[in-house]
Each structure stands twice: as structure tokens, then as C-alpha cells.
Short mmCIF file of C-alpha atoms in Angstrom, two decimals:
data_model
loop_
_atom_site.label_atom_id
_atom_site.label_comp_id
_atom_site.label_asym_id
_atom_site.label_seq_id
_atom_site.Cartn_x
_atom_site.Cartn_y
_atom_site.Cartn_z
CA MET A 1 -37.18 -96.49 77.18
CA LYS A 2 -39.62 -94.62 75.05
CA LYS A 3 -40.53 -97.86 73.33
CA ILE A 4 -41.27 -99.55 76.64
CA SER A 5 -43.50 -96.77 77.87
CA LEU A 6 -45.35 -96.87 74.53
CA ILE A 7 -45.93 -100.61 74.91
CA VAL A 8 -47.02 -100.21 78.52
CA GLY A 9 -49.34 -97.44 77.40
CA LEU A 10 -50.85 -99.69 74.74
CA LEU A 11 -51.28 -102.53 77.19
CA VAL A 12 -53.13 -100.28 79.57
CA ALA A 13 -55.24 -98.66 76.87
CA MET A 14 -56.27 -101.79 74.99
CA PRO A 15 -58.19 -103.64 77.69
CA ALA A 16 -59.89 -100.35 78.49
CA ALA A 17 -61.05 -100.09 74.86
CA TRP A 18 -62.28 -103.69 74.91
CA ALA A 19 -64.11 -103.13 78.14
CA GLN A 20 -65.79 -100.08 76.63
CA GLY A 21 -66.89 -102.16 73.61
CA GLU A 22 -68.32 -104.82 75.89
CA ASP A 23 -70.07 -102.20 77.99
CA THR A 24 -71.68 -100.70 74.90
CA TYR A 25 -72.86 -104.15 73.83
CA ALA A 26 -74.31 -104.86 77.27
CA ASP A 27 -76.04 -101.47 77.18
CA PHE A 28 -77.27 -102.23 73.68
CA LYS A 29 -78.83 -105.52 74.80
CA ALA A 30 -80.47 -103.79 77.75
CA MET A 31 -81.80 -101.09 75.39
CA MET A 32 -83.32 -103.69 73.06
CA ASP A 33 -84.84 -105.47 76.04
CA ARG A 34 -86.65 -102.38 77.30
CA SER A 35 -87.60 -100.97 73.87
CA PHE A 36 -89.97 -103.66 72.59
CA LYS A 37 -93.30 -105.14 73.65
CA THR A 38 -95.56 -107.98 72.57
CA THR A 39 -98.31 -106.97 70.14
CA GLY A 40 -100.62 -109.57 68.60
CA ILE A 41 -98.75 -112.64 67.39
CA ALA A 42 -95.40 -110.78 67.37
CA SER A 43 -94.23 -111.64 70.86
CA LYS A 44 -91.36 -109.85 72.48
CA HIS A 45 -89.08 -112.87 72.54
CA ARG A 46 -88.54 -112.34 68.81
CA ILE A 47 -85.83 -109.82 69.64
CA TYR A 48 -83.71 -112.50 71.30
CA GLN A 49 -81.29 -113.71 68.67
CA LEU A 50 -80.32 -117.16 67.49
CA ASP A 51 -76.53 -117.67 67.45
CA PHE A 52 -76.21 -117.40 63.68
CA GLN A 53 -78.41 -114.26 63.63
CA LYS A 54 -76.00 -112.68 66.07
CA ALA A 55 -72.99 -113.77 64.00
CA CYS A 56 -74.57 -112.07 60.95
CA SER A 57 -75.42 -108.81 62.75
CA SER A 58 -72.50 -106.56 61.96
CA GLU A 59 -71.18 -104.49 59.10
CA LYS A 60 -68.71 -107.23 58.19
CA LEU A 61 -69.48 -110.86 57.45
CA PRO A 62 -68.11 -113.49 59.84
CA SER A 63 -64.87 -115.30 58.88
CA LYS A 64 -65.03 -117.97 56.15
CA LYS A 65 -64.51 -120.64 58.81
CA GLU A 66 -67.41 -119.34 60.90
CA MET A 67 -69.64 -119.10 57.81
CA ALA A 68 -68.81 -122.72 56.91
CA ARG A 69 -69.61 -123.82 60.47
CA ILE A 70 -73.00 -122.05 60.39
CA GLU A 71 -73.80 -123.49 56.95
CA ALA A 72 -73.04 -127.05 58.09
CA GLU A 73 -75.25 -126.56 61.12
CA GLN A 74 -78.12 -125.09 59.09
CA MET A 75 -77.83 -127.89 56.52
CA LYS A 76 -78.89 -130.34 59.23
CA THR A 77 -82.25 -128.56 59.62
CA ILE A 78 -83.44 -129.29 56.07
CA ARG A 79 -86.30 -131.81 55.91
CA TYR A 80 -86.95 -133.23 52.48
CA PRO A 81 -90.52 -134.36 51.68
CA ALA A 82 -91.23 -137.74 53.24
CA ASP A 83 -93.24 -138.94 50.24
CA GLY A 84 -90.41 -138.05 47.84
CA LYS A 85 -92.70 -135.74 45.87
CA TYR A 86 -91.12 -132.32 45.37
CA LEU A 87 -93.41 -130.66 42.88
CA GLY A 88 -96.93 -129.42 43.72
CA ASP A 89 -99.26 -127.10 41.83
CA TRP A 90 -97.53 -124.14 40.15
CA LYS A 91 -100.76 -122.10 40.12
CA GLU A 92 -100.92 -122.28 43.91
CA GLY A 93 -97.20 -121.59 44.00
CA GLU A 94 -97.65 -118.38 42.05
CA LYS A 95 -100.19 -117.12 44.61
CA ILE A 96 -97.74 -117.84 47.43
CA ALA A 97 -94.94 -116.05 45.55
CA VAL A 98 -97.09 -112.93 45.10
CA ASN A 99 -98.42 -112.89 48.67
CA GLY A 100 -96.12 -110.97 51.03
CA ARG A 101 -98.31 -111.21 54.12
CA GLY A 102 -97.84 -113.04 57.37
CA LEU A 103 -96.15 -113.05 60.79
CA THR A 104 -96.44 -109.30 61.53
CA TRP A 105 -98.25 -108.02 64.61
CA THR A 106 -101.18 -106.97 62.39
CA ASP A 107 -101.59 -110.49 60.96
CA LYS A 108 -104.18 -112.54 62.77
CA THR A 109 -102.73 -116.05 62.66
CA PRO A 110 -99.34 -117.61 62.00
CA TYR A 111 -100.82 -119.81 59.25
CA ASN A 112 -101.30 -119.32 55.50
CA ASN A 113 -98.33 -117.00 55.25
CA GLY A 114 -97.18 -115.69 51.90
CA GLY A 115 -93.72 -116.46 50.58
CA GLY A 116 -93.12 -112.81 49.68
CA CYS A 117 -90.89 -114.03 46.82
CA TYR A 118 -91.66 -111.07 44.54
CA ASN A 119 -90.47 -108.64 47.21
CA CYS A 120 -86.93 -109.62 46.21
CA HIS A 121 -86.96 -111.77 43.04
CA GLN A 122 -88.02 -111.46 39.43
CA MET A 123 -89.89 -114.69 38.65
CA SER A 124 -92.49 -114.96 35.87
CA HIS A 125 -92.55 -113.43 32.41
CA HIS A 126 -95.68 -111.41 33.14
CA GLU A 127 -95.19 -109.97 36.65
CA ILE A 128 -93.27 -106.72 36.35
CA SER A 129 -93.59 -105.60 39.99
CA TYR A 130 -90.62 -107.44 41.43
CA GLY A 131 -87.84 -106.50 43.83
CA THR A 132 -84.10 -106.78 43.23
CA ILE A 133 -82.62 -107.75 46.61
CA GLY A 134 -82.30 -111.35 45.41
CA PRO A 135 -81.23 -112.65 41.97
CA SER A 136 -83.68 -112.97 39.09
CA LEU A 137 -85.35 -116.38 38.94
CA LEU A 138 -86.87 -115.84 35.49
CA GLU A 139 -86.79 -119.12 33.50
CA TYR A 140 -85.35 -120.84 36.59
CA GLY A 141 -86.40 -124.32 35.48
CA LYS A 142 -85.84 -123.73 31.78
CA LEU A 143 -82.22 -122.80 32.43
CA ARG A 144 -81.46 -125.56 34.92
CA GLY A 145 -83.77 -128.46 34.00
CA ASN A 146 -85.31 -130.52 36.76
CA GLY A 147 -82.76 -133.22 37.43
CA GLU A 148 -82.51 -134.65 40.94
CA GLU A 149 -79.62 -132.42 41.96
CA VAL A 150 -81.40 -129.23 40.87
CA VAL A 151 -84.62 -130.30 42.56
CA LYS A 152 -82.94 -131.14 45.89
CA TYR A 153 -80.83 -127.98 45.86
CA THR A 154 -83.87 -125.80 45.14
CA TRP A 155 -85.84 -127.45 47.94
CA GLY A 156 -82.97 -126.90 50.35
CA LYS A 157 -82.53 -123.27 49.32
CA ILE A 158 -86.22 -122.49 49.90
CA TYR A 159 -86.28 -124.51 53.14
CA ASN A 160 -83.19 -122.91 54.66
CA ALA A 161 -81.11 -120.52 52.55
CA LYS A 162 -78.59 -120.17 55.40
CA ALA A 163 -77.37 -123.72 54.68
CA PHE A 164 -75.84 -122.37 51.44
CA ASN A 165 -74.89 -118.85 52.54
CA ALA A 166 -74.69 -118.33 56.30
CA CYS A 167 -75.77 -114.69 56.23
CA SER A 168 -78.14 -114.84 53.24
CA HIS A 169 -80.87 -112.17 53.23
CA MET A 170 -83.43 -114.88 52.45
CA PRO A 171 -85.65 -116.20 55.25
CA ARG A 172 -85.52 -119.85 56.35
CA ASN A 173 -88.96 -120.63 54.95
CA GLY A 174 -89.10 -124.26 56.10
CA ASP A 175 -86.85 -124.23 59.15
CA ALA A 176 -88.51 -121.13 60.66
CA GLU A 177 -91.97 -122.54 59.79
CA ILE A 178 -92.89 -119.61 57.59
CA LEU A 179 -94.23 -121.94 54.88
CA THR A 180 -95.67 -125.43 55.10
CA GLU A 181 -94.28 -128.43 53.21
CA LYS A 182 -97.22 -128.24 50.81
CA GLN A 183 -96.60 -124.56 50.13
CA ILE A 184 -92.93 -125.26 49.39
CA LYS A 185 -93.97 -128.00 46.95
CA ASP A 186 -96.22 -125.52 45.16
CA LEU A 187 -93.40 -122.97 44.95
CA MET A 188 -91.09 -125.68 43.61
CA ALA A 189 -93.58 -126.32 40.81
CA PHE A 190 -93.84 -122.59 40.10
CA LEU A 191 -90.04 -122.52 39.63
CA LEU A 192 -89.52 -125.84 37.85
CA ASP A 193 -92.70 -126.85 35.97
CA PRO A 194 -92.19 -126.21 32.22
CA ALA A 195 -95.81 -124.95 32.03
CA SER A 196 -95.29 -122.34 34.76
CA PRO A 197 -95.06 -118.70 33.58
CA VAL A 198 -91.59 -118.63 35.15
CA ASN A 199 -90.47 -120.89 32.29
CA LYS A 200 -93.11 -120.44 29.57
CA LYS A 201 -93.79 -117.14 27.82
CA MET B 1 -93.43 -70.73 51.17
CA ARG B 2 -91.67 -68.44 48.65
CA HIS B 3 -88.89 -67.96 51.16
CA THR B 4 -88.39 -71.72 51.37
CA PHE B 5 -88.09 -71.96 47.62
CA THR B 6 -85.41 -69.27 47.65
CA ILE B 7 -83.36 -71.39 50.02
CA LEU B 8 -83.92 -74.44 47.86
CA LEU B 9 -82.91 -72.49 44.77
CA ALA B 10 -79.73 -71.39 46.52
CA GLY B 11 -79.00 -75.05 47.23
CA PHE B 12 -79.68 -75.75 43.57
CA ALA B 13 -77.11 -73.18 42.45
CA CYS B 14 -74.47 -74.49 44.87
CA GLY B 15 -75.03 -77.97 43.49
CA LEU B 16 -74.48 -76.73 39.97
CA LEU B 17 -71.21 -75.10 40.95
CA SER B 18 -69.78 -78.11 42.76
CA GLY B 19 -71.01 -80.41 39.99
CA THR B 20 -70.53 -83.67 41.91
CA ALA B 21 -72.67 -86.76 41.42
CA ALA B 22 -73.95 -86.56 44.99
CA ALA B 23 -74.95 -82.94 44.53
CA SER B 24 -76.73 -83.67 41.27
CA SER B 25 -78.69 -86.46 42.91
CA GLU B 26 -79.65 -84.09 45.69
CA MET B 27 -80.67 -81.61 42.98
CA ASP B 28 -82.87 -84.28 41.44
CA ALA B 29 -84.47 -84.88 44.83
CA ILE B 30 -85.04 -81.17 45.31
CA ALA B 31 -86.43 -80.76 41.79
CA LYS B 32 -88.78 -83.70 42.35
CA TYR B 33 -89.87 -82.28 45.68
CA ARG B 34 -90.59 -78.87 44.17
CA GLU B 35 -92.60 -80.51 41.43
CA LEU B 36 -94.68 -82.39 44.00
CA LEU B 37 -95.24 -79.19 45.91
CA ALA B 38 -96.59 -77.36 42.87
CA ASP B 39 -100.12 -78.08 44.08
CA GLY B 40 -99.24 -77.51 47.72
CA ASN B 41 -98.13 -79.96 50.39
CA PRO B 42 -101.09 -81.71 52.05
CA SER B 43 -99.10 -81.65 55.30
CA GLU B 44 -99.79 -77.91 55.47
CA LEU B 45 -103.20 -78.66 56.97
CA VAL B 46 -101.68 -80.90 59.64
CA ALA B 47 -98.95 -78.33 60.31
CA ALA B 48 -101.59 -75.60 60.73
CA GLN B 49 -103.36 -77.74 63.34
CA GLY B 50 -99.97 -78.23 65.01
CA GLU B 51 -99.28 -74.52 65.10
CA GLU B 52 -102.62 -73.92 66.76
CA LEU B 53 -101.95 -76.70 69.28
CA TRP B 54 -98.54 -75.20 70.04
CA LYS B 55 -100.15 -71.90 70.94
CA THR B 56 -103.26 -73.22 72.72
CA LYS B 57 -103.46 -73.46 76.50
CA ARG B 58 -104.16 -77.15 77.18
CA GLY B 59 -103.83 -79.91 79.76
CA PRO B 60 -104.29 -79.88 83.55
CA GLN B 61 -101.92 -76.90 83.78
CA GLN B 62 -103.72 -74.93 81.06
CA ALA B 63 -100.48 -73.86 79.38
CA SER B 64 -99.32 -73.56 75.79
CA LEU B 65 -96.08 -75.05 74.43
CA GLU B 66 -94.65 -71.65 73.59
CA ARG B 67 -91.91 -72.10 76.23
CA CYS B 68 -90.98 -75.56 74.94
CA ASP B 69 -87.21 -75.87 74.39
CA LEU B 70 -86.37 -78.00 71.35
CA GLY B 71 -82.67 -77.35 71.85
CA LEU B 72 -82.27 -73.81 70.53
CA GLY B 73 -83.90 -72.13 73.52
CA PRO B 74 -87.49 -71.84 74.81
CA GLY B 75 -89.94 -71.31 71.97
CA VAL B 76 -87.38 -71.45 69.14
CA ILE B 77 -88.71 -73.68 66.36
CA LYS B 78 -86.97 -72.39 63.25
CA GLY B 79 -84.25 -74.87 62.29
CA ALA B 80 -84.63 -76.88 65.52
CA TYR B 81 -85.60 -80.17 63.86
CA ALA B 82 -82.56 -80.18 61.55
CA LYS B 83 -80.38 -80.45 64.70
CA MET B 84 -82.33 -83.30 66.29
CA PRO B 85 -82.02 -85.81 67.89
CA ARG B 86 -79.83 -84.09 70.46
CA TYR B 87 -78.65 -84.45 74.05
CA PHE B 88 -80.79 -82.41 76.46
CA LYS B 89 -79.21 -81.35 79.73
CA ASP B 90 -82.49 -80.97 81.62
CA THR B 91 -83.64 -84.54 81.02
CA GLY B 92 -80.09 -85.95 80.89
CA ARG B 93 -80.79 -87.96 77.77
CA VAL B 94 -80.80 -87.98 74.02
CA GLN B 95 -84.25 -87.19 72.63
CA ASP B 96 -85.85 -87.17 69.23
CA LEU B 97 -88.54 -84.63 68.41
CA GLU B 98 -91.43 -86.76 69.59
CA SER B 99 -89.93 -87.75 72.94
CA ARG B 100 -88.96 -84.11 73.45
CA LEU B 101 -92.49 -82.93 72.72
CA MET B 102 -93.75 -85.43 75.32
CA THR B 103 -91.34 -83.87 77.86
CA CYS B 104 -92.69 -80.39 77.07
CA MET B 105 -96.30 -81.55 77.23
CA GLU B 106 -95.65 -83.18 80.60
CA ASN B 107 -93.66 -80.34 82.15
CA LEU B 108 -95.56 -77.37 80.76
CA GLN B 109 -99.09 -78.73 80.34
CA GLY B 110 -99.20 -81.65 82.77
CA ILE B 111 -100.17 -84.13 80.04
CA GLU B 112 -99.04 -87.62 81.07
CA PRO B 113 -96.60 -89.21 78.57
CA LYS B 114 -98.18 -92.59 79.37
CA SER B 115 -101.35 -91.63 77.49
CA ILE B 116 -99.18 -91.06 74.39
CA VAL B 117 -96.78 -93.99 74.80
CA ASP B 118 -99.63 -96.47 75.34
CA GLY B 119 -101.84 -94.86 72.69
CA LYS B 120 -102.23 -95.52 68.98
CA PHE B 121 -100.93 -93.70 65.92
CA LEU B 122 -103.36 -91.13 64.46
CA LYS B 123 -105.46 -91.26 67.64
CA GLY B 124 -105.86 -89.13 70.76
CA GLU B 125 -102.86 -87.31 72.21
CA ARG B 126 -100.45 -89.18 69.91
CA GLU B 127 -102.24 -87.66 66.94
CA LYS B 128 -101.77 -84.25 68.55
CA VAL B 129 -98.04 -84.94 68.86
CA ALA B 130 -98.03 -85.75 65.13
CA ALA B 131 -99.66 -82.41 64.31
CA LEU B 132 -97.05 -80.63 66.45
CA VAL B 133 -94.36 -82.59 64.59
CA ALA B 134 -95.76 -81.42 61.23
CA TYR B 135 -95.56 -77.82 62.44
CA VAL B 136 -92.03 -78.12 63.83
CA VAL B 137 -90.49 -79.97 60.87
CA THR B 138 -92.02 -77.52 58.37
CA GLU B 139 -89.91 -74.88 60.11
CA SER B 140 -86.75 -76.86 59.24
CA ASN B 141 -87.65 -77.35 55.59
CA GLY B 142 -84.61 -76.54 53.45
CA ALA B 143 -82.23 -76.52 56.43
CA ARG B 144 -78.98 -78.46 56.50
CA ILE B 145 -79.06 -81.69 58.52
CA ASP B 146 -76.71 -80.79 61.34
CA VAL B 147 -76.84 -83.00 64.44
CA ASP B 148 -74.37 -82.18 67.18
CA MET B 149 -72.40 -85.37 67.82
CA ARG B 150 -69.99 -83.98 70.43
CA HIS B 151 -71.72 -85.21 73.59
CA PRO B 152 -70.63 -88.72 74.73
CA GLU B 153 -74.29 -89.76 75.03
CA MET B 154 -74.81 -88.89 71.35
CA LYS B 155 -71.78 -90.96 70.42
CA LYS B 156 -73.09 -93.86 72.44
CA MET B 157 -76.56 -93.61 70.88
CA TYR B 158 -74.93 -93.56 67.45
CA GLU B 159 -73.03 -96.76 68.24
CA MET B 160 -76.13 -98.46 69.60
CA GLY B 161 -78.21 -97.20 66.65
CA LYS B 162 -75.69 -98.73 64.27
CA MET B 163 -75.88 -102.02 66.19
CA ALA B 164 -79.67 -101.89 65.94
CA PHE B 165 -79.40 -101.21 62.19
CA TYR B 166 -77.48 -104.47 61.63
CA PHE B 167 -79.39 -106.46 64.28
CA ARG B 168 -80.92 -109.58 62.71
CA ALA B 169 -83.72 -111.32 64.57
CA GLY B 170 -87.23 -112.67 64.36
CA PRO B 171 -88.78 -115.42 62.23
CA MET B 172 -87.45 -113.92 58.99
CA ASP B 173 -83.91 -113.07 60.23
CA PHE B 174 -84.27 -109.49 58.94
CA SER B 175 -82.36 -106.38 60.01
CA CYS B 176 -82.70 -102.81 58.72
CA ALA B 177 -79.61 -103.58 56.61
CA THR B 178 -81.37 -106.47 54.85
CA CYS B 179 -83.29 -103.94 52.76
CA HIS B 180 -81.32 -100.73 53.32
CA GLY B 181 -77.73 -102.01 53.21
CA GLU B 182 -77.00 -102.00 49.47
CA GLU B 183 -77.23 -99.39 46.77
CA GLY B 184 -79.80 -99.45 43.99
CA LYS B 185 -82.12 -102.14 45.40
CA ARG B 186 -85.88 -102.20 45.56
CA ILE B 187 -88.79 -104.14 47.11
CA ARG B 188 -91.37 -104.83 44.41
CA MET B 189 -91.37 -101.43 42.62
CA GLN B 190 -90.33 -99.41 45.67
CA ASP B 191 -86.79 -97.97 45.60
CA LEU B 192 -84.84 -98.50 48.82
CA PRO B 193 -82.33 -95.90 50.03
CA ASP B 194 -78.98 -97.34 51.12
CA LEU B 195 -79.05 -95.91 54.63
CA ARG B 196 -75.37 -96.73 55.33
CA THR B 197 -74.28 -93.92 53.01
CA GLN B 198 -74.56 -90.15 53.46
CA LYS B 199 -76.53 -89.83 50.23
CA GLY B 200 -78.99 -92.61 51.11
CA ALA B 201 -79.41 -91.53 54.71
CA ALA B 202 -80.01 -87.93 53.62
CA ALA B 203 -82.68 -89.12 51.18
CA GLY B 204 -84.34 -91.21 53.89
CA TRP B 205 -83.91 -89.15 57.05
CA GLY B 206 -84.34 -85.84 55.16
CA SER B 207 -87.74 -86.74 53.68
CA TRP B 208 -89.50 -87.95 56.85
CA PRO B 209 -91.86 -87.12 58.54
CA ALA B 210 -94.06 -87.25 55.48
CA TYR B 211 -97.53 -87.19 54.04
CA ARG B 212 -98.44 -90.53 52.46
CA VAL B 213 -100.61 -89.97 49.43
CA SER B 214 -101.65 -93.66 49.19
CA ASN B 215 -103.51 -93.59 52.51
CA GLY B 216 -103.85 -89.84 53.10
CA GLU B 217 -101.99 -90.04 56.39
CA PHE B 218 -99.27 -87.91 57.93
CA TRP B 219 -96.58 -90.16 59.41
CA THR B 220 -94.01 -89.09 61.98
CA MET B 221 -90.56 -90.70 62.20
CA GLN B 222 -91.76 -92.82 65.14
CA HIS B 223 -94.59 -94.05 62.92
CA ARG B 224 -92.19 -94.75 60.04
CA LEU B 225 -89.79 -96.76 62.24
CA ASN B 226 -92.69 -98.60 63.88
CA ASP B 227 -93.85 -99.86 60.48
CA CYS B 228 -90.29 -100.84 59.48
CA PHE B 229 -90.10 -103.09 62.55
CA ARG B 230 -93.56 -104.48 61.76
CA GLN B 231 -92.43 -105.49 58.29
CA GLN B 232 -89.22 -106.92 59.73
CA ARG B 233 -91.52 -109.25 61.72
CA LEU B 234 -89.98 -107.99 64.95
CA PRO B 235 -92.08 -107.16 68.01
CA GLU B 236 -93.48 -103.65 68.27
CA PRO B 237 -91.08 -100.92 69.43
CA ILE B 238 -92.47 -98.88 72.32
CA TYR B 239 -93.31 -95.30 71.26
CA GLY B 240 -90.34 -93.04 71.98
CA SER B 241 -88.20 -95.97 73.17
CA ASP B 242 -84.41 -95.75 73.07
CA VAL B 243 -84.04 -98.09 70.10
CA THR B 244 -86.09 -95.68 67.96
CA ILE B 245 -84.02 -92.73 69.18
CA ALA B 246 -80.71 -94.57 68.70
CA LEU B 247 -81.66 -95.46 65.12
CA SER B 248 -82.67 -91.84 64.52
CA VAL B 249 -79.27 -90.66 65.78
CA TYR B 250 -77.52 -93.16 63.49
CA LEU B 251 -79.57 -92.00 60.48
CA ALA B 252 -79.34 -88.27 61.19
CA ALA B 253 -75.57 -88.45 61.87
CA THR B 254 -75.03 -90.44 58.66
CA ALA B 255 -77.20 -87.94 56.76
CA LYS B 256 -75.30 -84.94 58.15
CA GLY B 257 -74.80 -82.22 55.54
CA GLY B 258 -77.86 -83.25 53.54
CA THR B 259 -80.96 -81.13 53.14
CA MET B 260 -84.17 -81.41 55.14
CA LEU B 261 -87.12 -81.65 52.76
CA THR B 262 -89.74 -81.86 55.45
CA PRO B 263 -92.56 -82.69 55.53
CA GLY B 264 -91.91 -85.11 52.69
CA ILE B 265 -94.47 -86.48 50.27
CA LYS B 266 -94.57 -90.24 49.72
CA ARG B 267 -96.53 -92.51 47.41
#
């Protein structure tokens, strides 16, 4: 008898707890909706999430299955260069890697954004002001060579990192139109060209 | 000032006795703070302006803020900031220091909150709020971070603040957790506190509002959070909006037990 009443109690309590969770989420969405405004180029719609952003917005990562589903979906967004040329000018690439500007409400235009690479990655031998949120990319090309597989993987990773790790911290530089195709080519050269300071001391 | 140092020294001694890693890191923070203060805290000037503003009769109602209730009773400032944000019965909502000051300015002085909400940082009435903030937080320097989480509205704001902390959006898919969700990380040369932990949250929450040496500006918590959202590439949060208060509740509750070193000094 005691057991039954315990089960009944649980059955009554559980939907109530779920409902409370859903209520809090609805209230949360309403709070976000009324808390932001458009300023400059940063329009208010930026707070409305894409599905994968929502899936990656809690303390815990989504299930492996969900991660794999997101990765497969993101993989489809990657556009490889139409002319088949992957490597641009590493000197231009270095400038893009250093530049962390772009897309905030104090930036004037959505063009000529920086890659902000040094915010999170070590890259060249000489730049000591680098962040540590991402892995070190020092001697990236020297360690990996520039075979077709490496080149295509690197392009894909810069273009849309979520294709390889659903909840990666790294922005989708190509897919989200943060960088242009030409800028990505220049970054590719910065990483892979043997003459680039990433690879040459 | 000497009195403050006595409190800090007491904290120092307690840390030595307990001898834990967390305590020693807090000791480091305190030692560093004391070192920075050797030549005086530049926020003192802003705080002095704030104290004068607090006592000056202003606004359409020509009243001072001396009856302003920051949660410990009308006019009580000492230690009030260390217990904020908090739920206020009279307004029926959770408020941080800046939204509470706007309530006092409206009710006591007749100064419209709209002029502050729609204004700009370091300008006009919003600059005056910042000066008042400098004054109020100086009076919690050395106090224990001690937000009262018992009210259901506080619990709800904590939950929503935590959701906001992990909320990824915008063209770069960033959340607060992208940069502040792991220990020992940095952006360029700047160390990032892990705001999920008590230690990290105490270091972050406990050292803002702060004077920024690089640009010579005093920044309130609203200003700090505003610039975080800017760098996240999200749209601009409205001054005093609930998302800023919810995040403040999440940070202050996580930081509970830490020490307020306010106003802080930043690079």
C-alpha cells in the first residue's frame, strides 16, 4: 500500500516538475525577447537561436547521436573553392589572424572582418600574445604536410568547425559569412605555406 | 581606508589558518589588490562624486537619496552591495544595484528612468548612476558576498541567469560559457575567470565594478555585461534589463562566500 501511494505521489509530482521546467524556459525566452534591442549592425534577431545553437546551450553536451546528427547537417554547408585553389597569400592571412574586429554593434560594416584567430590559438613563432581556448596551431603545416586530405580538412574546419564537433567553441567562419572565400584562402596559406611564420622560425 | 585593510588582513589570517588552495588563491587576489591600492584607488574620485550626489537635493522633487533603501533599510549603504542583487518587496522584483538606484531616483527625486535606460554609458544621468555605484560599492569593500537566495523570484532569476550564461547565439555562436566555462584559459594575454566555479565567480563578480586603467574609465556591472554581449556579437542588452539582472544573480550566487574587492582595478 505504501509502495502504491509512493508511486502515485511520484506520478503526480513528476509532471508538475516538468511543467515548472517548461514554464521557466518559456519565461526565459520571454526575458531574452524583452532584454535586447537593435544597435548598429547588431540587430535584435541575433538572439533567436539556430537549432544546433540551442542544442549546445546547456551545461551538458547533447547525446553522441544528436552530436553526430548536427555534424552531418553542418558538413553539408561547407563550400570548397570553385577554382580548386585552396592557398592564398600567407602575409594577408597573418593580418586576418591578428585582427579580432568585426560584427559587433560598434563595427560599421559587416565586411572586412578579422578572423580573431589569435584570441584562441597560438599560431606563429613570433606572436606571443595568443589565447588558449583553442589548441596551439604552431607549425600546423610543418607537422601535417599539405596533402589533399589535410588541405580539405583544414578548409572545412575553418569554414564550419561544427561539422567536426557539433558544439565546438569555434565560429563557422564560412557558413556564417564571417570571412570571405578569399580570406579563408589567405588563412589556409598562413597555416600551410612552408614560408609562413607558423611553420618557419 | 585603514579600517578596510584591517578587515582584509583578518581575511588574510583566516586564509592562512584554513590553508586550502582556494583560500590561498583568494589571498593572492587580496595581496595583489592591496599592492595596486598602494598609490590609492582612482575610483575614490568617482566615489566622492557619488557620495555628494547621494546627499544632494536633485530632480523635479528636489530630494536627496538619503532615504533610498538598498535592502538593509532606508539610507543604509554599509555592506548593502555585498547582498545584491536581491528581491525587493516594494517593486515586487529582483533588482541589481543600478536598477535599484533608478527606482530610488524615480521615487524620491522624480528622475525618469527612461532618461537613464535610453542614455549612454559615461554620459548624463547614467554617468551619475555610475558615480553613485562607485560610492555604494566602496562601502562593501572587504565584505563577504552574501546574496539571499531564499525568495522564489531569486531562485527563478538564478535559473534564468544560468540559462543565459550557456545561451549560444549570434553570428559567432558564442555564449558566456565559451570564454568563461573552463579553468585556466585566456583570450590573447587576458586571463579568463571560470565563472561556473565559486572561485572564478568570486574573482569576477567580486572585482567589479572597477576602474579600468587602460582607458581611465569607471565601469559599472551593467557596463561590464554590456561589453561582454558586444564582444559575443549579440545585440545590445537594454540597460537594467532582466537578462543583465539574471546573470548578476547567477554570478553573485555562485560567488557566495567570496570577498568583495570593490571597486576593482583592471588593466
